Tab-separated table of C-alpha atoms and ligand atoms in Angstrom:
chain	number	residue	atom	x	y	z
A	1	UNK	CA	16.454	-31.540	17.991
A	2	UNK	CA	14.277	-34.438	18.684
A	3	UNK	CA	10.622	-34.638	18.945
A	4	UNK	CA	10.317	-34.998	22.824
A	5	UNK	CA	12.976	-32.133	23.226
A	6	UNK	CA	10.806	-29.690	21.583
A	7	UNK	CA	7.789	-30.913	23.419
A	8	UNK	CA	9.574	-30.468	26.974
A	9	UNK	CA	10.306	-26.738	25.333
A	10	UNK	CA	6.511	-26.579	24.468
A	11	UNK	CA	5.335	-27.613	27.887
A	12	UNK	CA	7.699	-25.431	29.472
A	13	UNK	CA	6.386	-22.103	27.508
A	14	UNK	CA	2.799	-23.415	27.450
A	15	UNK	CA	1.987	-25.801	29.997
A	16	UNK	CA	0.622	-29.423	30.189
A	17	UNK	CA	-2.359	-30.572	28.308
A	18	UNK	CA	-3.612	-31.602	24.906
A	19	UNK	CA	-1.806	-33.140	22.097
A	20	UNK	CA	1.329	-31.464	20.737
A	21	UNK	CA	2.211	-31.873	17.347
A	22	UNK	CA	6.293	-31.769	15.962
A	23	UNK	CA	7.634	-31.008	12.455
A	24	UNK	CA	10.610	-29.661	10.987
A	25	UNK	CA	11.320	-27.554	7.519
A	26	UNK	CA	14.621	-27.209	6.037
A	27	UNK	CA	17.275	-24.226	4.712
A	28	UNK	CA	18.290	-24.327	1.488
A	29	UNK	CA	21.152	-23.539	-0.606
A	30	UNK	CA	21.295	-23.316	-4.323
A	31	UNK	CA	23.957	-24.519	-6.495
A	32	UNK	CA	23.097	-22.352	-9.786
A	33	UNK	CA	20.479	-21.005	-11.205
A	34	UNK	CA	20.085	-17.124	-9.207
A	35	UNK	CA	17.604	-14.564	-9.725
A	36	UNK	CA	15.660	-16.956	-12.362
A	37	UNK	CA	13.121	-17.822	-10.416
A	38	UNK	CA	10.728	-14.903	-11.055
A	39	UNK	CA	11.901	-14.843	-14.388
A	40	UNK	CA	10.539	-18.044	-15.208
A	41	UNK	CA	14.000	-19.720	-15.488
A	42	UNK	CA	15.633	-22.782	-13.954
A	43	UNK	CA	16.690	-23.195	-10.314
A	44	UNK	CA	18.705	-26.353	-9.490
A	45	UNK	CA	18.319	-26.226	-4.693
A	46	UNK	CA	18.668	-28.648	-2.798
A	47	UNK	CA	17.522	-29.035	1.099
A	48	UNK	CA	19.670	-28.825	3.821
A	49	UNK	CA	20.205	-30.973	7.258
A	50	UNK	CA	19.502	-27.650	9.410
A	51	UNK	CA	16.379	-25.576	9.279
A	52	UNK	CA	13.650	-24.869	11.154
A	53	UNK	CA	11.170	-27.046	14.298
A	54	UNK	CA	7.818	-26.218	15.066
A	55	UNK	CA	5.470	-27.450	17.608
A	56	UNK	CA	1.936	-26.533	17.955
A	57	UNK	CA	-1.221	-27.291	20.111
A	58	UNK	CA	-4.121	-26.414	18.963
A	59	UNK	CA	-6.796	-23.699	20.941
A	60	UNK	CA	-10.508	-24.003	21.748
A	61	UNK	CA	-10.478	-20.272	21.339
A	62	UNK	CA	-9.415	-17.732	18.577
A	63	UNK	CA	-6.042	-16.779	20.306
A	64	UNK	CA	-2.609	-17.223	18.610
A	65	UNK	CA	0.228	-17.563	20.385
A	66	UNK	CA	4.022	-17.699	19.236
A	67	UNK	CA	7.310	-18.091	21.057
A	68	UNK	CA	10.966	-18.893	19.783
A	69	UNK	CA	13.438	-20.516	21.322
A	70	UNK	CA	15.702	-17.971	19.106
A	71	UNK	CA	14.305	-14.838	20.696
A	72	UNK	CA	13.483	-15.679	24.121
A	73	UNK	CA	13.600	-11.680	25.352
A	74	UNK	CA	10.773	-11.327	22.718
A	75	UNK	CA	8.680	-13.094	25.116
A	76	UNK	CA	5.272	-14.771	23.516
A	77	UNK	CA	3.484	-12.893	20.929
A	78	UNK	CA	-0.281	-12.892	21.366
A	79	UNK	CA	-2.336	-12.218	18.234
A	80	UNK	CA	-5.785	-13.494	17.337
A	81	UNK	CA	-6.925	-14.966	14.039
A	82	UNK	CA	-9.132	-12.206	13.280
A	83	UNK	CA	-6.860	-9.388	13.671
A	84	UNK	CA	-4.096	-10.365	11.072
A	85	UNK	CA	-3.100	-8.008	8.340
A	86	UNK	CA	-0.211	-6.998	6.557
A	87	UNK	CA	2.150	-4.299	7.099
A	88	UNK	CA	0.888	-4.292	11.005
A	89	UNK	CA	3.683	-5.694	13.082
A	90	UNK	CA	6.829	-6.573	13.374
A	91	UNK	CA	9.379	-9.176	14.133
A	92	UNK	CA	9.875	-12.458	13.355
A	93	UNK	CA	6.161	-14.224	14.599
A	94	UNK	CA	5.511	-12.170	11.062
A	95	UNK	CA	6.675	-15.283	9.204
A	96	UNK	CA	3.872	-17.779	10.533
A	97	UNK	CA	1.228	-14.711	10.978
A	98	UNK	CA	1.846	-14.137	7.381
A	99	UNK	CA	0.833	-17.873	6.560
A	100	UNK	CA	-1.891	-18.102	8.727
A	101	UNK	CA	-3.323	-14.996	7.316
A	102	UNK	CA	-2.144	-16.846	3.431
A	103	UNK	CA	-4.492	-19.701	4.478
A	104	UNK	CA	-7.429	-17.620	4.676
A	105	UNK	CA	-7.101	-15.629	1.997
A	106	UNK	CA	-6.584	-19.264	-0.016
A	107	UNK	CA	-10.556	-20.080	1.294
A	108	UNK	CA	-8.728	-22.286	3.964
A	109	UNK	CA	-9.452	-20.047	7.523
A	110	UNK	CA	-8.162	-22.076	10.135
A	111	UNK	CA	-11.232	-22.826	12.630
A	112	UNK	CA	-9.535	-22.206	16.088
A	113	UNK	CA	-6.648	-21.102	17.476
A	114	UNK	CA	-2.961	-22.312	18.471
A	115	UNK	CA	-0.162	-22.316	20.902
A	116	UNK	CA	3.199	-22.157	18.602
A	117	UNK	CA	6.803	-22.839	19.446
A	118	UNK	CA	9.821	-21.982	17.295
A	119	UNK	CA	13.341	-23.307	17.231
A	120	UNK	CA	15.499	-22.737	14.320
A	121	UNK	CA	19.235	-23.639	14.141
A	122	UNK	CA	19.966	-21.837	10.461
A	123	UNK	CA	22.929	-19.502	11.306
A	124	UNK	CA	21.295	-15.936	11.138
A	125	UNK	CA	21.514	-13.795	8.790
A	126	UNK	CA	23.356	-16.459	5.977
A	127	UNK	CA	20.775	-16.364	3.746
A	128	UNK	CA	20.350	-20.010	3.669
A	129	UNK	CA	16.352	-19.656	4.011
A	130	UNK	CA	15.474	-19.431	7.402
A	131	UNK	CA	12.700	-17.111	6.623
A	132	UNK	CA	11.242	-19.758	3.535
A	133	UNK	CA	11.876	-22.507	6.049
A	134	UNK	CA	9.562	-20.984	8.945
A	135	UNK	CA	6.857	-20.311	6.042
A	136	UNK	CA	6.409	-23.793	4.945
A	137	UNK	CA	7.046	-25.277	8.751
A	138	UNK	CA	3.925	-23.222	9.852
A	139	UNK	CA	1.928	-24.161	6.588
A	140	UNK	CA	2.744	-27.686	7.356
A	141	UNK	CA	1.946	-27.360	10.927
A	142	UNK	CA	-1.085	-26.068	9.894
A	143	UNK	CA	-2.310	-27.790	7.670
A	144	UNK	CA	-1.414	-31.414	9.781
A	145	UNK	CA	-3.028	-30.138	13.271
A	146	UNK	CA	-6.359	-28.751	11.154
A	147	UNK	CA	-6.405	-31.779	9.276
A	148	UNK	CA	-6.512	-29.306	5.592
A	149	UNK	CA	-4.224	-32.093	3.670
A	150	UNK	CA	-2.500	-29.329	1.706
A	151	UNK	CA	-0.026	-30.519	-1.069
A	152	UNK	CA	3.693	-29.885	-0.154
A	153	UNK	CA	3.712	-27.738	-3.761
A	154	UNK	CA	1.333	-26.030	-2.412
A	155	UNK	CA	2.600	-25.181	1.017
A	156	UNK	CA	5.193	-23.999	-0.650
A	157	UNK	CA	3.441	-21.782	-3.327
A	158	UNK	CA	1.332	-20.099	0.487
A	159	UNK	CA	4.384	-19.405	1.547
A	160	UNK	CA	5.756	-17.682	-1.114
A	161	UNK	CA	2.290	-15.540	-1.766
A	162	UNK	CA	2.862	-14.692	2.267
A	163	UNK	CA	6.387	-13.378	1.956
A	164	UNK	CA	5.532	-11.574	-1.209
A	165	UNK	CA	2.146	-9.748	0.367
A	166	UNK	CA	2.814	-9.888	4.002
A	167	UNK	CA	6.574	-9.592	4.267
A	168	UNK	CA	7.021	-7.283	0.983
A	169	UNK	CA	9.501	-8.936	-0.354
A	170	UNK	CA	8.464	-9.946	-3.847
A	171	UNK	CA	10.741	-13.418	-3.914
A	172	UNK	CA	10.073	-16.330	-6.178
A	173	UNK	CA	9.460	-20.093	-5.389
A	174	UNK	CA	13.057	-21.159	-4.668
A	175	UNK	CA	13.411	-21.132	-1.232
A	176	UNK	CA	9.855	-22.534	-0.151
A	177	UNK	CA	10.166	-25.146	-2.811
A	178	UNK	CA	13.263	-26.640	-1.840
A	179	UNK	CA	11.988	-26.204	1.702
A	180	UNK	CA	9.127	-28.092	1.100
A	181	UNK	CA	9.811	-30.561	-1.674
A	182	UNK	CA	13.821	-31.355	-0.801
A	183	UNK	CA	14.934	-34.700	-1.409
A	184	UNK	CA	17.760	-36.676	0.548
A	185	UNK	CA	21.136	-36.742	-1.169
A	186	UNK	CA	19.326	-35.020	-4.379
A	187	UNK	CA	19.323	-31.510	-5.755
A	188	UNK	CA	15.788	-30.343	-7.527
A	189	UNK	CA	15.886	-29.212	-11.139
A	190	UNK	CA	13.059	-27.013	-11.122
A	191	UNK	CA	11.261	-25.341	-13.979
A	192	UNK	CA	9.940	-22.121	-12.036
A	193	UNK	CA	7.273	-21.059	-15.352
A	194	UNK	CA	5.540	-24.321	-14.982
A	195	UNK	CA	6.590	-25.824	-11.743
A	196	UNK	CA	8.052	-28.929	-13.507
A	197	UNK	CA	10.751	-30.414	-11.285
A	198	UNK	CA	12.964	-33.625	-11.190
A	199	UNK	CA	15.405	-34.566	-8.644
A	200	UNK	CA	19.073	-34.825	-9.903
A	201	UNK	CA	21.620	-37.214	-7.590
A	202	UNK	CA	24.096	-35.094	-5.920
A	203	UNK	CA	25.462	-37.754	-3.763
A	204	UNK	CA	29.060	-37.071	-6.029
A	205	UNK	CA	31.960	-39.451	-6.060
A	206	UNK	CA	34.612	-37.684	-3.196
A	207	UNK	CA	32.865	-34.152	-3.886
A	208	UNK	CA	31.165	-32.673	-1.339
A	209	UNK	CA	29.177	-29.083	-1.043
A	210	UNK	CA	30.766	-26.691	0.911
A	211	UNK	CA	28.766	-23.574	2.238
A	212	UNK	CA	30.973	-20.461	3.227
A	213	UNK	CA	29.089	-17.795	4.625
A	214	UNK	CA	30.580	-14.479	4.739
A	215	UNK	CA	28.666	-13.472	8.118
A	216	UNK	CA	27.858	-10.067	6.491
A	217	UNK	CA	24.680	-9.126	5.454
A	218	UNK	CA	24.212	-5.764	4.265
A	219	UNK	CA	21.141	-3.876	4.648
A	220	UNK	CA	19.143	-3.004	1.610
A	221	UNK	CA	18.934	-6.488	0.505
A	222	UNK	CA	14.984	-6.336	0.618
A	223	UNK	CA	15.024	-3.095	-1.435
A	224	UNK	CA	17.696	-4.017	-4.056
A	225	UNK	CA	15.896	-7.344	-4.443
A	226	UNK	CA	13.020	-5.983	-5.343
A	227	UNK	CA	14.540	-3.529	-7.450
A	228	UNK	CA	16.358	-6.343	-8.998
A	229	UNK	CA	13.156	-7.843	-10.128
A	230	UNK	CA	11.355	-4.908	-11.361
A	231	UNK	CA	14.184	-4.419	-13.565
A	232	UNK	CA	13.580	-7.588	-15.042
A	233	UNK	CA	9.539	-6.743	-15.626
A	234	UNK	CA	10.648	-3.424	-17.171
A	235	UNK	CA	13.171	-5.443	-19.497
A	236	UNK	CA	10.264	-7.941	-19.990
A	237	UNK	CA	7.529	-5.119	-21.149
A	238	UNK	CA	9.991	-3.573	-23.495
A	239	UNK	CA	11.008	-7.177	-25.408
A	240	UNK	CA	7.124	-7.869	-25.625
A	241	UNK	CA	6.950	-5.079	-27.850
A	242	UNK	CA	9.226	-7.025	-30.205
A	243	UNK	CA	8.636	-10.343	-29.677
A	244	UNK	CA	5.642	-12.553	-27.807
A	245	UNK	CA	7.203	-14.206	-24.615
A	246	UNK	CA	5.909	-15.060	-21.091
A	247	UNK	CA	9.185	-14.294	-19.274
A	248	UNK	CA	12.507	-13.989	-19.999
A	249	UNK	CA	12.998	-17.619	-19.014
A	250	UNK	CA	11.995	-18.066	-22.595
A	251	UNK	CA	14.409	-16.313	-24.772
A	252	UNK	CA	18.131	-18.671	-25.197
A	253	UNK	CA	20.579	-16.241	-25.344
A	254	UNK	CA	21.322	-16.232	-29.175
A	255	UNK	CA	17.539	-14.620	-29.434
A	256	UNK	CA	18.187	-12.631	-26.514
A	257	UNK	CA	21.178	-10.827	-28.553
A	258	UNK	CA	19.622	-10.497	-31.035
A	259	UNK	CA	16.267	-8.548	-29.197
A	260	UNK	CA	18.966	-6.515	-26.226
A	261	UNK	CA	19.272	-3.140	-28.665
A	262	UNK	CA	15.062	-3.306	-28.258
A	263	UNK	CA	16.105	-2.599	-24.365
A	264	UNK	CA	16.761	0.692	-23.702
A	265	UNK	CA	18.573	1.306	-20.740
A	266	UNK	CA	22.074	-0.467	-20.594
A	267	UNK	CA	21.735	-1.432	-17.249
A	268	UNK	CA	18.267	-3.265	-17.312
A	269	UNK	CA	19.337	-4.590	-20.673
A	270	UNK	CA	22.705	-5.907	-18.097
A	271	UNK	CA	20.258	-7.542	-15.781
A	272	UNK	CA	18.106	-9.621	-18.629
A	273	UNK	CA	21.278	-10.312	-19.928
A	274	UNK	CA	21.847	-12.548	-16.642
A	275	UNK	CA	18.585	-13.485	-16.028
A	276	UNK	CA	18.536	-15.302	-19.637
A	277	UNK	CA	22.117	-16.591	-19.549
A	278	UNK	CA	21.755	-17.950	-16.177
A	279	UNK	CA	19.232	-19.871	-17.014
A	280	UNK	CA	21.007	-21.477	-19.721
A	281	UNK	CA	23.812	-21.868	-17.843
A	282	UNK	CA	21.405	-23.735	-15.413
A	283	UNK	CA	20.081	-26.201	-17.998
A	284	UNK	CA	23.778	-26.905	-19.104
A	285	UNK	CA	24.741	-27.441	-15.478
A	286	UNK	CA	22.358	-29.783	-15.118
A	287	UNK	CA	22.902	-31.734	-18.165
A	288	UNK	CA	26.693	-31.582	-17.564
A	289	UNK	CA	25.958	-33.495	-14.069
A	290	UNK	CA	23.992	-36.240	-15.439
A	291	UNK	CA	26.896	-36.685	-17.745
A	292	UNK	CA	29.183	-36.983	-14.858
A	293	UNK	CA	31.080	-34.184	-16.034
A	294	UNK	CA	31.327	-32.069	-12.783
A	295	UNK	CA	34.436	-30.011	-14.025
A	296	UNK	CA	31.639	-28.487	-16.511
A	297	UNK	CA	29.602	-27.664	-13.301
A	298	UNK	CA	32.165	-26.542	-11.630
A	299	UNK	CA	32.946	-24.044	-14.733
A	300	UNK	CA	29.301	-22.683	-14.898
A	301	UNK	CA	28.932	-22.120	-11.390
A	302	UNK	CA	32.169	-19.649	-11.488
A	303	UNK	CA	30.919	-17.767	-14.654
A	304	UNK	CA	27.344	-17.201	-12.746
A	305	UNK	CA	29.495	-15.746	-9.886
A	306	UNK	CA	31.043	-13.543	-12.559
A	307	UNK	CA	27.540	-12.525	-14.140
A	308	UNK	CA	26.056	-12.205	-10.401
A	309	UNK	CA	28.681	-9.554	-10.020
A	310	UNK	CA	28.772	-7.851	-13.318
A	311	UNK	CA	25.780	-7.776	-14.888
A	312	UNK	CA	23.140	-8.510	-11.784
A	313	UNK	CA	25.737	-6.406	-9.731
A	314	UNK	CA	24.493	-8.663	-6.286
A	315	UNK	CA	27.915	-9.302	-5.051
A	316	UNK	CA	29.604	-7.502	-2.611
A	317	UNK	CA	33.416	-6.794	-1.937
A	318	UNK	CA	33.145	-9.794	0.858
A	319	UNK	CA	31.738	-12.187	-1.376
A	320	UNK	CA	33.599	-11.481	-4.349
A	321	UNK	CA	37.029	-12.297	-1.819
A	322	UNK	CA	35.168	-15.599	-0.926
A	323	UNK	CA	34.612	-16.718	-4.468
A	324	UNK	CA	38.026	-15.633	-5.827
A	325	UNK	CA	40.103	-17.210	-2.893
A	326	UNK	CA	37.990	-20.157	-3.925
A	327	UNK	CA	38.603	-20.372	-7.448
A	328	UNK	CA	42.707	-20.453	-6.293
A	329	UNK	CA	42.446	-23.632	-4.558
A	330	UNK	CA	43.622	-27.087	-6.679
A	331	UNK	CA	40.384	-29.714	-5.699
A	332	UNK	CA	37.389	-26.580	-5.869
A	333	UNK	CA	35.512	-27.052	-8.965
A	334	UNK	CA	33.591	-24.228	-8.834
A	335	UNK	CA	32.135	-21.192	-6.284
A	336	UNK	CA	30.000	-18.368	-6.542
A	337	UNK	CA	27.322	-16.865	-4.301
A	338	UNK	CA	24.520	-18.057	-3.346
A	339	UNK	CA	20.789	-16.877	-2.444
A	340	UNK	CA	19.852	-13.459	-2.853
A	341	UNK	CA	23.003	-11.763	-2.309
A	342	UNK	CA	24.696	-8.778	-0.888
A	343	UNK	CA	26.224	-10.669	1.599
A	344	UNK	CA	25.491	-14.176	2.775
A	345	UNK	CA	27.098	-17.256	1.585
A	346	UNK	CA	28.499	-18.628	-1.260
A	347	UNK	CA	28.527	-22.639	-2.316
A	348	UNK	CA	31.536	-24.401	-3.512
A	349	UNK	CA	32.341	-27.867	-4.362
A	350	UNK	CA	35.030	-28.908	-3.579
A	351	UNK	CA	37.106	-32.321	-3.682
A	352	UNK	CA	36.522	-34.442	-0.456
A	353	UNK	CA	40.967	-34.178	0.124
A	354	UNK	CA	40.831	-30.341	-0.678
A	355	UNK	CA	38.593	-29.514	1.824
A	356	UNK	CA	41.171	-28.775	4.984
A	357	UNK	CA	43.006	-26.626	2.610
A	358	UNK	CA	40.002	-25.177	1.108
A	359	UNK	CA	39.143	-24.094	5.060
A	360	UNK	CA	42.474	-23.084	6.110
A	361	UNK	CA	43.304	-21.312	3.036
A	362	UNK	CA	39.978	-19.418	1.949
A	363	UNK	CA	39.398	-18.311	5.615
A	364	UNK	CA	42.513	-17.237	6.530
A	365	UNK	CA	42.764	-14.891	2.568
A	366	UNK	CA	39.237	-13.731	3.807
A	367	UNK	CA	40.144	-12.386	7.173
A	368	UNK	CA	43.383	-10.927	5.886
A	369	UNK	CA	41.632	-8.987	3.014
A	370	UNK	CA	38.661	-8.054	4.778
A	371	UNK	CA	38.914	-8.522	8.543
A	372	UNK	CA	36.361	-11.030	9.065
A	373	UNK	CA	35.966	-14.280	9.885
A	374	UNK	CA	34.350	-16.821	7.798
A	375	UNK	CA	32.635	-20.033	9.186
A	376	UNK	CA	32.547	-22.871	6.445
A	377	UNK	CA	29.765	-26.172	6.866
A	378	UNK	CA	30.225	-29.061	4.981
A	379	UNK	CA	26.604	-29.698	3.953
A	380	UNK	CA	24.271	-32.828	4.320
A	381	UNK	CA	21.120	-32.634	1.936
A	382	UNK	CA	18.178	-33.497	3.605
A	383	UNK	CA	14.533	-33.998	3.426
A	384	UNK	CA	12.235	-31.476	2.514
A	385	UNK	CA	9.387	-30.465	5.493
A	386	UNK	CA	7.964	-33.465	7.492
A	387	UNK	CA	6.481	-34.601	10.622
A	388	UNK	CA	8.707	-35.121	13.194
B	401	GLA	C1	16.205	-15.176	-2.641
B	401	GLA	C2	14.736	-15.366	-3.044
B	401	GLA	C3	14.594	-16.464	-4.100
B	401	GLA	C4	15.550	-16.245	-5.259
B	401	GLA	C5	16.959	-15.957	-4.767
B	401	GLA	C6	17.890	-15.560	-5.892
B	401	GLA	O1	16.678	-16.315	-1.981
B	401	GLA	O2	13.956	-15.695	-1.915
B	401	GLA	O3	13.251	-16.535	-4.530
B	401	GLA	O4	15.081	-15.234	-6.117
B	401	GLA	O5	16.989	-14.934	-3.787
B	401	GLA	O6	18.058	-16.605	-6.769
């Protein structure tokens, strides 16, 4: 969507006047690294090509007022900038209430009012980040229009803190980092204890990323994700009692076998288990790429799949059919699920001649085993969140 086609939208909900501002904040999908990032492990995202567009004008008065393309039959939401709290409404104009609200309680209140419109063209449901995407659109629609000059890391870091206290889900950076801070053709190697990043190439000699998504999402996923991570503080508490560590980010997995009887319960000691080896398996990803040996990749990617479904126990009969049909086909180095799980996509790369077969095969396994239809995108990275 161009910048004059979401104006004529804007004008059209709004009406004439003023000066209307136009940005746009991408989806994500990660190619390894899952369920580290509260953990203090590595994440390697990248941006994607689709996300989510924003305009805004701002108000002389305190009223907000939302409207998405998305949800026309919602109508526009009218709140003020006083009367924001958590756990008050819901539906989707949630997402940028939730950051406006974050800005404030950052010591950044915004001084006036807005008139907000929403277009997002991330397929629902995928769990490619539309929800991180419309967090760090509003931030950066905020923070442009008021003038705050907010860092992108930043942005990012609001829009976590709003999902986490005014959304209750308790997610980590991933999403609204990669959002924010993508990079064209590159991946980000991110460090999620200390917020160290560097941006790998993933521009890959006749390999391209390949995004299946399952178009199931089962419900729970808020509840089993946050499950998921107190799990991982409970596994935490207990291996402080043994041995001084921030997060279990820090342990390599020799230590970790050594500490796991100190764990009491087999099934949290399951889900350190992946939280540690994923994020070795992330670090050895990542050197295996700048070594140009993709195969390697390829390999860890499946075996995070396998840990994802094992020991994390994330998967899902749907996306365990996506990754398997996967692994079958000659020219796809690797698959596995990506995101939070329980549904969703997975990622694949695959070799630029496999990918008809890769399509024709994997889709038509996955609607014979499981009735469904599966839509497949060959991704673009993009830019992370800009002006428009
Ligand atoms: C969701 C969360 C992220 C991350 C992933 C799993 O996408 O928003 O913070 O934890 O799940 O890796």
């Amino acid at each position: 969507m161009t910048s004059n086609e979401l104006k004529e939208l804007f004008i059209k909900t709004y009406g004439e006047g003023g000066d209307i501002g136009t940005y746009f904040a991408p989806g994500r999908v990660n190619l390894i690294g899952e369920h580290t990032d509260y953990n203090g492990g590595h994440v390697f995202p990248c941006a994607l090509t689709i996300g989510t567009y924003g305009a805004i004008r701002v108000r002389q008065d305190d009223v907000l007022r939302f409207f998405s393309v998305n949800f026309p039959k919602g109508g526009i939401v009218t709140s003020s900038i006083h009367s924001l709290a958590p756990g008050k409404d819901t539906g989707w104009a949630n997402y940028p209430k939730g950051v406006i609200w974050t800005f404030e309680q950052k010591g950044h209140p915004i001084p006036s009012g807005a008139d907000i419109l929403i277009y997002g063209n991330i397929p629902a449901g995928s769990g490619l980040s539309s929800s991180a995407s419309l967090e760090v659109l509003t931030g950066l629609m905020l923070s442009d229009s008021f003038k705050m000059n907010i860092s992108m890391q930043d942005l990012a870091l609001y829009g976590q803190f709003s999902e986490n206290t005014f959304n209750g889900m308790n997610c980590g950076i991933m999403d609204q980092f990669a959002s924010a801070m993508g990079q064209k053709d590159c991946a980000i190697f991110l460090d999620t204890n200390t917020l160290e990043y560097e941006y790998a190439p993933m521009k890959l000699d006749g390999i391209r990323v390949v995004v299946t998504n399952s178009n199931v999402k089962h419900s729970l996923v808020t509840s089993e994700y946050n499950t998921r991570r107190s799990q991982c503080e409970q596994a935490l508490k207990e291996l402080q009692e043994v041995v001084d560590i921030p997060s279990l980010g820090a342990l390599t997995p020799e230590v970790f076998d050594f500490l796991a009887p100190s764990i009491s319960d087999p099934v949290i000691r399951r889900r350190a288990k992946h939280a540690v080896y994923e994020n070795r398996r992330t670090i050895d990803a990542v050197n295996a790429l700048k070594a140009g040996d993709i195969e390697r990749f390829g390999q860890l990617m499946n075996a995070s799949h396998i840990s994802l479904r094992d020991d994390y126990e994330v998967s899902c009969t749907e996306m365990d059919v996506l990754a398997e049909e996967a692994w079958k086909i000659e020219g796809c180095l690797g698959s596995r699920i990506t995101g939070g799980g329980f549904g969703g996509c997975t990622v694949s790369l695959v070799k630029e001649e496999a990918i008809d077969t890769f399509q024709a095969k994997v889709g038509e396994a996955y609607t014979k085993r499981t009735g469904l239809r599966a839509d497949f995108y060959v991704v673009d990275i993009g830019q992370g969140a800009h002006v428009i």
